[in-house]
Coordinates of C-alpha atoms and ligand atoms in Angstrom, one line a residue:
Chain A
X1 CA -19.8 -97.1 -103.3
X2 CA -16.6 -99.3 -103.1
X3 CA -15.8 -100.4 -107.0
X4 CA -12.5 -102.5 -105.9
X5 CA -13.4 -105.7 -104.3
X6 CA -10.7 -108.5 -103.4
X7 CA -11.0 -111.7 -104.5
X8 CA -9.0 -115.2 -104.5
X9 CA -9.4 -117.6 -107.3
X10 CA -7.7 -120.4 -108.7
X11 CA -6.2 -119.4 -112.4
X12 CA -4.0 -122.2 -114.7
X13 CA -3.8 -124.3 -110.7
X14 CA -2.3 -121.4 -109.2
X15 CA -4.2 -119.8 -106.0
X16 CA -4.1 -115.7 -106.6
X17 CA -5.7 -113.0 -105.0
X18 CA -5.9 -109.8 -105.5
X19 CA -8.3 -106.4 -104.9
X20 CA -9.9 -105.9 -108.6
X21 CA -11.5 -103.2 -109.7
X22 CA -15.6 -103.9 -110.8
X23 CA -14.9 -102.5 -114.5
X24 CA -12.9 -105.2 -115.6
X25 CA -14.0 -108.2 -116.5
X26 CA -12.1 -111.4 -116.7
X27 CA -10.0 -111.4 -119.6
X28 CA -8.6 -108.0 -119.2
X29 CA -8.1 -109.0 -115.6
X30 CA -6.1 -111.8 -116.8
X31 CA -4.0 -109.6 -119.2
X32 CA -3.2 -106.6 -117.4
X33 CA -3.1 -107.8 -113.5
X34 CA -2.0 -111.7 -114.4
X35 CA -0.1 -111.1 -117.3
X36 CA -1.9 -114.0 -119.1
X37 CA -2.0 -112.5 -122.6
X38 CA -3.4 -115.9 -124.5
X39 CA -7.4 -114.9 -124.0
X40 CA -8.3 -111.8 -126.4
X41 CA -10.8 -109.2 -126.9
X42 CA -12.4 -108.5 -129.9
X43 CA -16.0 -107.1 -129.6
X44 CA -16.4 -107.3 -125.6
X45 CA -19.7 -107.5 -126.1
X46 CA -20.3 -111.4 -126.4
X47 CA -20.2 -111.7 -130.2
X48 CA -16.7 -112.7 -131.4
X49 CA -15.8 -115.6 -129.0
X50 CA -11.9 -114.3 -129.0
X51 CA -12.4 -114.1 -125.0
X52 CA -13.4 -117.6 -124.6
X53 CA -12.2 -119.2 -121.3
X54 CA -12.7 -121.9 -119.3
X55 CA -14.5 -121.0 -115.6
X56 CA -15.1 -123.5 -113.3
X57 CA -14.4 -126.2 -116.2
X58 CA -16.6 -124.9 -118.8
X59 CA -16.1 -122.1 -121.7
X60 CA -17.6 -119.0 -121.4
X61 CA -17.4 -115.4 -123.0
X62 CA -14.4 -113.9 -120.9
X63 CA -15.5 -110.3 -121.7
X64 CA -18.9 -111.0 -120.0
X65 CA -17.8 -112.1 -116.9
X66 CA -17.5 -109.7 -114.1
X67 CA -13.6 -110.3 -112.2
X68 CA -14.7 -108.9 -109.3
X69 CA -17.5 -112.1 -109.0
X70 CA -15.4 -114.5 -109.3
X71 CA -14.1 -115.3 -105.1
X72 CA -13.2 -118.9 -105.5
X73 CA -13.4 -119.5 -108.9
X74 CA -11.4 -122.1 -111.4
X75 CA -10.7 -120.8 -114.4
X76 CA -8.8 -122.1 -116.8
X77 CA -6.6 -119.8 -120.2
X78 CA -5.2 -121.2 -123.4
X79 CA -1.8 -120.8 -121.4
X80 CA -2.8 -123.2 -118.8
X81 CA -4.6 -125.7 -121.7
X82 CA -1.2 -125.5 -123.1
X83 CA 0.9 -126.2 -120.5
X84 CA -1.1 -129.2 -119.0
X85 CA -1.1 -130.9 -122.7
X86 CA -4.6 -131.7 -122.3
X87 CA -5.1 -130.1 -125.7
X88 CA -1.0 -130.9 -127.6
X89 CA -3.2 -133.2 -130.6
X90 CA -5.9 -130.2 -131.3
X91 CA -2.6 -127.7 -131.2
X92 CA -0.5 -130.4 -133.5
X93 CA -3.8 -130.5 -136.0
X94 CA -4.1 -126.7 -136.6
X95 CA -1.0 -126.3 -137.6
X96 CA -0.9 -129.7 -139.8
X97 CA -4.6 -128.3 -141.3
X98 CA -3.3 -124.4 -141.4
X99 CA -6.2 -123.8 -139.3
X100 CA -4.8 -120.6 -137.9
X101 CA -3.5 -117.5 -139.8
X102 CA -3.4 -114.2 -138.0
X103 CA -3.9 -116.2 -134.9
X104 CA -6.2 -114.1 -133.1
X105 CA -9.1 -116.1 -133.0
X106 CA -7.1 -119.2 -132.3
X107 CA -7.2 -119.2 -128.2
X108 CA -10.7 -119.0 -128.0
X109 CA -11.2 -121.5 -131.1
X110 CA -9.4 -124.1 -129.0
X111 CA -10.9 -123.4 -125.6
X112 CA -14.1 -124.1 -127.6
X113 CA -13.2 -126.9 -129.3
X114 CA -11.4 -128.4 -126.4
X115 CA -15.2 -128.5 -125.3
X116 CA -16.3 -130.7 -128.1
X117 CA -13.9 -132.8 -127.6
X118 CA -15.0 -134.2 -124.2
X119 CA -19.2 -132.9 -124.3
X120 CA -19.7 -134.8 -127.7
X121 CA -16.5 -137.1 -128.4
X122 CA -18.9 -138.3 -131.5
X123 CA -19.9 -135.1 -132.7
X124 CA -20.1 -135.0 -136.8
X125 CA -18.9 -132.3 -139.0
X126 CA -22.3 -130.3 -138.8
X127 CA -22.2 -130.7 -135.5
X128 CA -18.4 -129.4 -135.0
X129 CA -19.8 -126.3 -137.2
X130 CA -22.6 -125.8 -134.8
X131 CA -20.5 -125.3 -131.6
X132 CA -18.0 -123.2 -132.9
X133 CA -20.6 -121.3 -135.1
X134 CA -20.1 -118.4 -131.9
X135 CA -16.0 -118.0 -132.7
X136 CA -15.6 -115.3 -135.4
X137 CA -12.6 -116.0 -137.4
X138 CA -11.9 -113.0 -139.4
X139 CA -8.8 -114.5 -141.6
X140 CA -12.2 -117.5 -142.5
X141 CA -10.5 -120.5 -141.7
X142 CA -13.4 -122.1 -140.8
X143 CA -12.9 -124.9 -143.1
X144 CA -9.6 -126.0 -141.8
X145 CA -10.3 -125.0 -138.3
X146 CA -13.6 -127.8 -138.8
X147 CA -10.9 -130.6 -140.4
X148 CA -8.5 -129.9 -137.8
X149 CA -10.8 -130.6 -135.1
X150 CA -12.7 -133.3 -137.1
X151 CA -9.1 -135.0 -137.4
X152 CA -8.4 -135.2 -133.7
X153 CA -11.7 -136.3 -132.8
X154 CA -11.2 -139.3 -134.9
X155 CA -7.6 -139.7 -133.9
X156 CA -8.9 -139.5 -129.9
X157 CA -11.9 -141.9 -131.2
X158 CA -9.8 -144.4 -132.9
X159 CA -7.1 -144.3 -130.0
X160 CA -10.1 -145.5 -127.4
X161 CA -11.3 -148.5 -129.9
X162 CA -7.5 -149.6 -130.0
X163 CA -7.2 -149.3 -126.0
Chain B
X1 CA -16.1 -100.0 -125.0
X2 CA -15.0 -100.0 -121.1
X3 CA -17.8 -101.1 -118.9
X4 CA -18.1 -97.9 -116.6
X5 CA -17.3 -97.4 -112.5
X6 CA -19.8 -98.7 -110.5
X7 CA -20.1 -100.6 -107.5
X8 CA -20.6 -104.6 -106.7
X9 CA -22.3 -106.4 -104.1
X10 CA -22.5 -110.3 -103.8
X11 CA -25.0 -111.4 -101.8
X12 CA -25.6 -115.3 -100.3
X13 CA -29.8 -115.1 -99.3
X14 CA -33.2 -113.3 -100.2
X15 CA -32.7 -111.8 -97.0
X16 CA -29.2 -110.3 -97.6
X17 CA -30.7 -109.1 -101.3
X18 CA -33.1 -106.8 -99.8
X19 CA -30.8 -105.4 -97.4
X20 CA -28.6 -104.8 -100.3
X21 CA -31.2 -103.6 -102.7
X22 CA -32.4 -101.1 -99.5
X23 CA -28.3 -100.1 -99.6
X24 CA -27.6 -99.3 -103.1
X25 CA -30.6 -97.2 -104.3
X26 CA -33.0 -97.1 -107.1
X27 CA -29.8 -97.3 -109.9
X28 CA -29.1 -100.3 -108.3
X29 CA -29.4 -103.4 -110.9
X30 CA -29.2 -107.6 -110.0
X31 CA -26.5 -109.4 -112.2
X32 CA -27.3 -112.8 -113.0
X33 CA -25.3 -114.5 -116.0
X34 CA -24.9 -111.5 -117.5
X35 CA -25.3 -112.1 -120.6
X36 CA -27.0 -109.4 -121.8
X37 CA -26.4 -106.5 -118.7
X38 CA -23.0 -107.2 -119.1
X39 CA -22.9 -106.3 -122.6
X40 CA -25.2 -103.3 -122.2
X41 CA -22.6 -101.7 -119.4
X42 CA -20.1 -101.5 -122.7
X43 CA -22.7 -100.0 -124.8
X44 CA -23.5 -97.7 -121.8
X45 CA -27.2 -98.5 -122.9
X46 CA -27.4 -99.3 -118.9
X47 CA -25.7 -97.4 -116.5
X48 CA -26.3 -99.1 -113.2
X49 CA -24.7 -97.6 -109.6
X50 CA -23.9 -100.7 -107.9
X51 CA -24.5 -104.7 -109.7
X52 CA -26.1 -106.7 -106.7
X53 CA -24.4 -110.7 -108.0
X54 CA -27.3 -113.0 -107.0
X55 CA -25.9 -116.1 -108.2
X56 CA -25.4 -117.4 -104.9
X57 CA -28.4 -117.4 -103.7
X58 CA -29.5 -121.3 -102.9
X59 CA -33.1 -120.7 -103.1
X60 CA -33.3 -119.6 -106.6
X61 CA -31.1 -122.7 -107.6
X62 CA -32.6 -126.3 -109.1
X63 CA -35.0 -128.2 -110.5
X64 CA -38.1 -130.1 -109.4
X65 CA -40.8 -131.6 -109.7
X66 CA -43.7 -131.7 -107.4
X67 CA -46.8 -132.8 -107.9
X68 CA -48.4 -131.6 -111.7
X69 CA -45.5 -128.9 -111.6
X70 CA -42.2 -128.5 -113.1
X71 CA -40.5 -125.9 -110.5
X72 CA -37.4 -123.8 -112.2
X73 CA -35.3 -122.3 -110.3
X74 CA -34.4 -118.3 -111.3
X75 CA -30.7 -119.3 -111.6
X76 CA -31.0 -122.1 -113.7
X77 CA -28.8 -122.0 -116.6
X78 CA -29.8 -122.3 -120.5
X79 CA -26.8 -125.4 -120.4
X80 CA -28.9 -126.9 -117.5
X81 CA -31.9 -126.6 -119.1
X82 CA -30.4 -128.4 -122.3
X83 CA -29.5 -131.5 -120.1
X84 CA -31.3 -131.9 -117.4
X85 CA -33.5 -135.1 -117.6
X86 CA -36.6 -133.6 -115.1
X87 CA -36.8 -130.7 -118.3
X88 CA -36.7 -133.1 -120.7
X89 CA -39.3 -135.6 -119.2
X90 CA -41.7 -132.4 -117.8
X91 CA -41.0 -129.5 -120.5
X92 CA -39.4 -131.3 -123.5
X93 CA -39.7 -127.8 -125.4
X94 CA -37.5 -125.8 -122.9
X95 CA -35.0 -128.3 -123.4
X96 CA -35.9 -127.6 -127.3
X97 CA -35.0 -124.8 -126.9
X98 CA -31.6 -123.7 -125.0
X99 CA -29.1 -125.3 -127.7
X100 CA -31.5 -122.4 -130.1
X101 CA -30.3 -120.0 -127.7
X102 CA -26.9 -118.3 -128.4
X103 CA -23.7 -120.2 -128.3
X104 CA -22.3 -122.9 -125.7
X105 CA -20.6 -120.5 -123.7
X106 CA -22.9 -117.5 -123.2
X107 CA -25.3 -120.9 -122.4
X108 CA -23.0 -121.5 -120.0
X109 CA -23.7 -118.3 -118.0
X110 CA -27.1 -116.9 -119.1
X111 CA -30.2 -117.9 -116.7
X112 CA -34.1 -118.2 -117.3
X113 CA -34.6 -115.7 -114.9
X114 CA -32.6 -113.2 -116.7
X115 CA -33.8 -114.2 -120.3
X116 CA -37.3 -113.9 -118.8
X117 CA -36.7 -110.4 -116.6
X118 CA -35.1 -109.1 -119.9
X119 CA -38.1 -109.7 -121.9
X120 CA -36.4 -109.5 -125.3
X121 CA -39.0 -109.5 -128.1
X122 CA -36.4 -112.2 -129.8
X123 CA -36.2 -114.4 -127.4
X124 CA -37.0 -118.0 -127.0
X125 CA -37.7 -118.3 -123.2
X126 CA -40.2 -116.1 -123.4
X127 CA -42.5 -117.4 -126.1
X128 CA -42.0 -120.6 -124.0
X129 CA -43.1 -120.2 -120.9
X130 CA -46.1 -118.2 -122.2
X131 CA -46.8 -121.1 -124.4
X132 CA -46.6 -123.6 -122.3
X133 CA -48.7 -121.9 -119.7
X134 CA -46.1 -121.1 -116.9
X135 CA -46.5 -119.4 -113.9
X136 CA -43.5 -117.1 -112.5
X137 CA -43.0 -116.5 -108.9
X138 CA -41.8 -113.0 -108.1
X139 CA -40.8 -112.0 -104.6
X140 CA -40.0 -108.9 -103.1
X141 CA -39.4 -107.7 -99.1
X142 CA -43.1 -107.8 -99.1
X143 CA -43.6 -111.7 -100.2
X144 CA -44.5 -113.8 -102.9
X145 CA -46.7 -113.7 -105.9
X146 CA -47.3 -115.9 -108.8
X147 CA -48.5 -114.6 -112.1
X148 CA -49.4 -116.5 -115.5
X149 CA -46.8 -116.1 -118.0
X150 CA -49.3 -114.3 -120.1
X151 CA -49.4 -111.2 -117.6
X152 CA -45.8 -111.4 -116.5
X153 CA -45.0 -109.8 -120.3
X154 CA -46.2 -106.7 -120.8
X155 CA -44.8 -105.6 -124.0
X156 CA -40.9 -104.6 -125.5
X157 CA -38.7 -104.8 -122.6
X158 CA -41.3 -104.7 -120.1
X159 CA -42.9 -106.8 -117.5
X160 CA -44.9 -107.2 -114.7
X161 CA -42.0 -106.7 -112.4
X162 CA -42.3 -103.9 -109.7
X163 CA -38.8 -102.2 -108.1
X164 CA -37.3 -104.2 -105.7
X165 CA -38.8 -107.6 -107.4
X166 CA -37.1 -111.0 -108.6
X167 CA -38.6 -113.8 -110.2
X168 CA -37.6 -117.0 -108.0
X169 CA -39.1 -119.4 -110.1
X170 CA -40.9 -120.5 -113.1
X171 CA -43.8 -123.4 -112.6
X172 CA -44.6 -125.3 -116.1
X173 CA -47.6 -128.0 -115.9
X174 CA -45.8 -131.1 -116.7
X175 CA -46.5 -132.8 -119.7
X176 CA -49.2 -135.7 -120.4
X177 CA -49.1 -138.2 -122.5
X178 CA -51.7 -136.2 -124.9
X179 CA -49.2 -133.1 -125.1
X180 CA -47.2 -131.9 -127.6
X181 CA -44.6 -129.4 -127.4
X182 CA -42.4 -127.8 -130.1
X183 CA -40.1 -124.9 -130.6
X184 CA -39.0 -123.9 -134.6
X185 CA -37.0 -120.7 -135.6
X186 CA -35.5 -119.7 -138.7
X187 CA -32.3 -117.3 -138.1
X188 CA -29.3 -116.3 -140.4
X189 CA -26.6 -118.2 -138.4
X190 CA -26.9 -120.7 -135.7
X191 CA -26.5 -118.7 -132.4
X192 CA -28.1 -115.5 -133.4
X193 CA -31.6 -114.0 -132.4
X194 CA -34.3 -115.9 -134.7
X195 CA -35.8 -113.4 -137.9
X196 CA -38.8 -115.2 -136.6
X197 CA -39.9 -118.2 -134.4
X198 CA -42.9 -120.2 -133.5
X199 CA -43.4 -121.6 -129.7
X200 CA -46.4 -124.6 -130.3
X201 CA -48.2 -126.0 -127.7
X202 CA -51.4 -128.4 -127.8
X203 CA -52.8 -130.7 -126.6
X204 CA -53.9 -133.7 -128.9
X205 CA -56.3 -136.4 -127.6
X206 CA -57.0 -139.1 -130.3
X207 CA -56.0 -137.2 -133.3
X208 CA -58.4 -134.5 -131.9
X209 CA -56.8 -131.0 -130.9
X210 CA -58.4 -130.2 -127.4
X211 CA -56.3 -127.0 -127.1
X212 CA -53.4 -124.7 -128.9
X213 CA -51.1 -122.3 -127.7
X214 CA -49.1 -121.0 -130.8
X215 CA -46.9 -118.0 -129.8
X216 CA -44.6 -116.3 -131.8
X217 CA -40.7 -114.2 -131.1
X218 CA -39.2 -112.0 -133.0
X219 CA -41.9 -110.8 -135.1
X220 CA -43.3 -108.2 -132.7
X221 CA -42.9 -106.4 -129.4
X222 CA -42.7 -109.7 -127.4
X223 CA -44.4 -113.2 -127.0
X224 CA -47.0 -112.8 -129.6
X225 CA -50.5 -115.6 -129.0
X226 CA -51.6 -116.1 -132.2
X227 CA -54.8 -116.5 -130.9
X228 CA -56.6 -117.1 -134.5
X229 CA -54.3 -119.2 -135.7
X230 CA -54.6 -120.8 -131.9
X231 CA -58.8 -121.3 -132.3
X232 CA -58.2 -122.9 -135.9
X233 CA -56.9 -125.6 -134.2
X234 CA -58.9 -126.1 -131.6
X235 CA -61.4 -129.0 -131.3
X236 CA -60.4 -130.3 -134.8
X237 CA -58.3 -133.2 -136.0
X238 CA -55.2 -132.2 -136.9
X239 CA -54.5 -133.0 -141.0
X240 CA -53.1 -130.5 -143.6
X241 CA -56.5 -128.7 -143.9
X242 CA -56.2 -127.5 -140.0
X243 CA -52.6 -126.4 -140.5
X244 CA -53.9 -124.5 -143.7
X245 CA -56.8 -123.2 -141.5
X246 CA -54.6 -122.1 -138.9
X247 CA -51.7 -120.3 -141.5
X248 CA -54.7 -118.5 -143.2
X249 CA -56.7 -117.6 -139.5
X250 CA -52.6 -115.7 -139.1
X251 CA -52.9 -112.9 -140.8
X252 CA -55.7 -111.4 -138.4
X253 CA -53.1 -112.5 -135.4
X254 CA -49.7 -110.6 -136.8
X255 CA -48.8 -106.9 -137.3
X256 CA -45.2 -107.3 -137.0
X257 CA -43.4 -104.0 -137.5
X258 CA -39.9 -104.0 -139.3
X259 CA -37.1 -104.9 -138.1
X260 CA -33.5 -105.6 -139.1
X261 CA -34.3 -108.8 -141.0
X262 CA -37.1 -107.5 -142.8
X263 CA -40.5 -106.0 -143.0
X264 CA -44.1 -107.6 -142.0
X265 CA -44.9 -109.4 -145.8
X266 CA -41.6 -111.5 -144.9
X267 CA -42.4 -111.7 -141.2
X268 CA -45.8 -113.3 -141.8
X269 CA -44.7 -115.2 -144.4
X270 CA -42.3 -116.9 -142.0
X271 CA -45.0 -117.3 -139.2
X272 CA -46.9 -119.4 -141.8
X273 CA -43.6 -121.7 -142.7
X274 CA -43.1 -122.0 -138.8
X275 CA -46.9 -123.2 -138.3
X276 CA -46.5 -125.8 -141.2
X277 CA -42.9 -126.9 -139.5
X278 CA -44.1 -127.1 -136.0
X279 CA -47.3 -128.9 -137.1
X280 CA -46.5 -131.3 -139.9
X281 CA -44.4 -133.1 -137.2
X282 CA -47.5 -133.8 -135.4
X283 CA -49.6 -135.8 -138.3
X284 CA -49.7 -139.4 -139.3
X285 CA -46.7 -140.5 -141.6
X286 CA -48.5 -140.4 -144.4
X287 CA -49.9 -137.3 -144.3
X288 CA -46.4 -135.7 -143.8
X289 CA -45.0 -137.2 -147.4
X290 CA -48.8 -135.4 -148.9
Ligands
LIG1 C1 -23.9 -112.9 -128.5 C2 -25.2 -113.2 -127.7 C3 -26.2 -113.8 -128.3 C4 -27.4 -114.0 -127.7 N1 -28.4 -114.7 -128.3 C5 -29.5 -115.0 -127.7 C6 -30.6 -115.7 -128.3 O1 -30.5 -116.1 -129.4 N2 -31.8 -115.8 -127.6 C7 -31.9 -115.3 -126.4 O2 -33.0 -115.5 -125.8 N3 -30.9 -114.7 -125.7 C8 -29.8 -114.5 -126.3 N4 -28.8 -113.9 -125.7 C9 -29.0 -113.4 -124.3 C10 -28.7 -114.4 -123.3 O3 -29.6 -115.5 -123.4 C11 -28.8 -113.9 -121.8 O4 -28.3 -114.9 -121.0 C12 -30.2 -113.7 -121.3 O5 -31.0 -112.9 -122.1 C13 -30.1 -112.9 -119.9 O6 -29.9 -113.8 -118.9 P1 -28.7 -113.5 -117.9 O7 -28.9 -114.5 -116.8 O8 -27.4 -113.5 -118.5 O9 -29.2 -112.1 -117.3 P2 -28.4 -110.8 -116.9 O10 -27.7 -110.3 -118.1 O11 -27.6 -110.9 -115.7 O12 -29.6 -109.8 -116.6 C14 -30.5 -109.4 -117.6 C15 -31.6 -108.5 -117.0 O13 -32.4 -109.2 -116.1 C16 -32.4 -108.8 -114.8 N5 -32.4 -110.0 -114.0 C17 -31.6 -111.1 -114.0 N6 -32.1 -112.1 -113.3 C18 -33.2 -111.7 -112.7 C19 -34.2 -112.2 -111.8 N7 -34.0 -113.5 -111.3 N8 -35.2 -111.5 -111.4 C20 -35.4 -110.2 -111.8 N9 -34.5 -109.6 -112.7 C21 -33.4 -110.3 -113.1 C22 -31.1 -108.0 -114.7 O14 -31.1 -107.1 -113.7 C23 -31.0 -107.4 -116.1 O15 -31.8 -106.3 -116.1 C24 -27.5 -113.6 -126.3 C25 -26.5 -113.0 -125.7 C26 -25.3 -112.7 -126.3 C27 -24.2 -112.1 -125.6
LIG2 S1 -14.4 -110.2 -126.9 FE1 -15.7 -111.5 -125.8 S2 -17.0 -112.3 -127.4 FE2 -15.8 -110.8 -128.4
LIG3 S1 -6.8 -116.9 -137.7 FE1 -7.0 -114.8 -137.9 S2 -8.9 -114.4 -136.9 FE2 -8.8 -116.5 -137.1

């Protein structure tokens, strides 16, 4: 039984490959062999939403992805999200709305609502509660996270109209 | 909890699967989104020797339509099935269905085949396919077989599959201009398994219901036919009397054990709010404001 199997994948546009061992799955394989330390774990079972990254352009559940599977994968972290600017507004408007406290929750909160931002660029409140109903915050900021993200989805919306 | 050591195996063909399934043993388990066996490993409720990856395997990939038959592919995704136009034209209530499932990114990953091989008494794809009258096709080294929906699940956690087995596909019968297909749930939070949900399918030819599928989740050990509730309906016009006929024909239909979200008075109380909700939808405007 061989439980180390090599893979190359593409993480934050940077080609990487290594031999990884079949127990971890992608976020701790971002932490402890990439040193990308953005993504958290809370439950590792799905639950929480602290783990959420982006693969192969879409969010998913870090903790239930296997590293080992993922030979020629994308994936995208908070520190690459950062870097590129894609998401500078959505950072800007959680600190404007005090939509973080402790913090933990916040990487996967943006991954996620990075998502709404582009899927639904119309999406209402309820519907802004609905996609981020799977991100635990413990510290409940739920109702700033929702203005902060209701804020730049207006702000984007208002920036097309004027273009 | 740290998933625990075991081996991995990627595999590209149906060929190449049951070489590897040959390989790795008995303990050996398919991954698909994993979803749910990926969460089990940290529970340890599943200890598996070597995860065979068959996600890249082409032929259990994509959706079509031949003939009077919706053809899903094993791998399709709950996101997929939430978007793609052939579901929503040919199964409109498995495209009801996926945003009920979970949250946007375990959608992102999670597969019919997996929700249906998994056979969770809370699930949604299950009730479906049952209620719609699906057929899955299994294959093993040996060949194909199709079996109805109704046979596939045999009770909590269990179904038809033998070792060495995978379901390819899942054929719907398209819908006709006389069906009608629903899905309603009530849960504590968006995302999370439903307390208790209704999968409705009939068939409604000038006002007249020529045939009923009602089957309920999370209220028993799996997809549950109501089939009193189901023959209520049958061969009558559909009105507030035949949804009261059917909510009262329930009670001979439902033993639902307890659960975390309640015991069986609850249970089959919702069951009878889910009938009305799926239902009402279906009568004339004015009957729905009676
Ligand atoms: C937080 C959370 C909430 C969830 N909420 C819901 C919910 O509300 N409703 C719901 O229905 N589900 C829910 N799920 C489960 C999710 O939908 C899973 O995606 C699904 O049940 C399993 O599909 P998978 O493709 O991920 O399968 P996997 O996890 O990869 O596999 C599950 C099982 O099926 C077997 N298997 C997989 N594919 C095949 C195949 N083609 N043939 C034969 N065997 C196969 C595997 O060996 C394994 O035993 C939830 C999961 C999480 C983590
Ligand atoms: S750590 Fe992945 S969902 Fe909680
Ligand atoms: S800010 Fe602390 S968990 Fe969300």
């Amino acid at each position: 039984m061989t439980t180390r199997i090599d893979v190359t994948l593409t993480v934050n546009g940077e080609r990487v490959s290594r031999s990884v061992d079949t127990r971890l799955h992608l976020v701790d394989f971002l932490r402890s062999e990439l040193g990308l330390a953005g993504a958290h774990t809370g439950c590792e079972h799905g639950v929480c939403g602290a783990c959420t990254v982006r693969l192969d352009g879409e969010p998913v559940r870090g903790c239930l992805v296997m590293a080992a599977s993922l030979d020629g994968a994308v994936v995208e972290t908070i520190e690459g999200l950062s870097d590129s600017g894609e998401i500078l507004d959505l950072q800007e408007a959680f600190v404007a709305r005090n939509a973080c406290q402790c913090g933990y929750c916040t990487p996967g909160m943006l991954v996620t609502a990075a998502d709404i931002l582009t899927a639904s660029p119309q999406a209402t409140r309820e519907e802004i509660r609905e996609h981020i109903s799977g991100n635990y915050c413990r510290c409940t900021g739920y109702q700033a996270i929702v203005d902060a993200v209701e804020d730049v989805l207006k702000a984007r919306a208002a920036k097309r109209e004027a273009a | 909890m740290k998933w625990p050591a075991m081996g991995y195996a990627r595999v590209e063909s149906l060929d190449e699967l049951w070489r590897a399934l040959d390989a790795a043993g008995p303990e050996a388990q398919i991954l698909a989104g994993g979803q749910s066996l990926l969460a089990t490993l940290a529970f340890r409720l599943s200890a598996p020797s070597t995860l065979i990856d068959i996600t890249r395997i082409a032929a259990l990939k994509g959706v079509s339509v031949a003939g009077t038959v919706l053809r899903i592919g094993a791998l399709t995704r709950h996101a997929d099935l939430a978007r793609d136009p052939l579901v929503a034209r040919h199964a409109p209530m498995l495209a009801e269905a996926a945003p009920l499932i979970a949250h946007p990114a375990i959608r992102n990953r999670g597969t019919i085949g997996g929700s249906l091989a998994l056979a969770d008494p809370a699930a949604e794809l299950p009730a479906c396919v049952v209620a719609l009258g699906a057929t899955l096709v299994l294959a093993s080294r040996a060949g194909e077989r199709r079996v109805p929906a109704a046979d596939f699940f045999q009770g909590l956690f269990t179904t038809a599959l033998d070792a060495g087995e995978i379901i390819t596909a899942v054929e719907v019968p398209v819908a006709t201009a006389t069906s009608r297909q629903t899905i309603v749930e009530v849960t504590r939070r968006s995302g999370d398994y439903a307390m208790a949900g209704l999968a409705a399918a009939l068939e409604v030819d000038g006002g007249v219901v020529t045939s009923a599928r009602l089957v309920f989740f999370g209220i028993g050990s799996g997809a549950e036919v109501a089939r009193g509730a189901s023959a209520a309906l049958t061969g009558k016009a559909l009105s507030a009397e035949t949804i009261a006929a059917a909510q009262a024909a329930l009670d001979g239909d439902l033993d639902p054990p307890t659960d975390l979200h309640g015991g069986p008075e609850m249970k089959r109380h919702l069951a009878r709010v889910l009938i009305r909700r799926a239902l009402t939808a279906y009568l004339a405007p004015t009957e729905q404001a009676a």
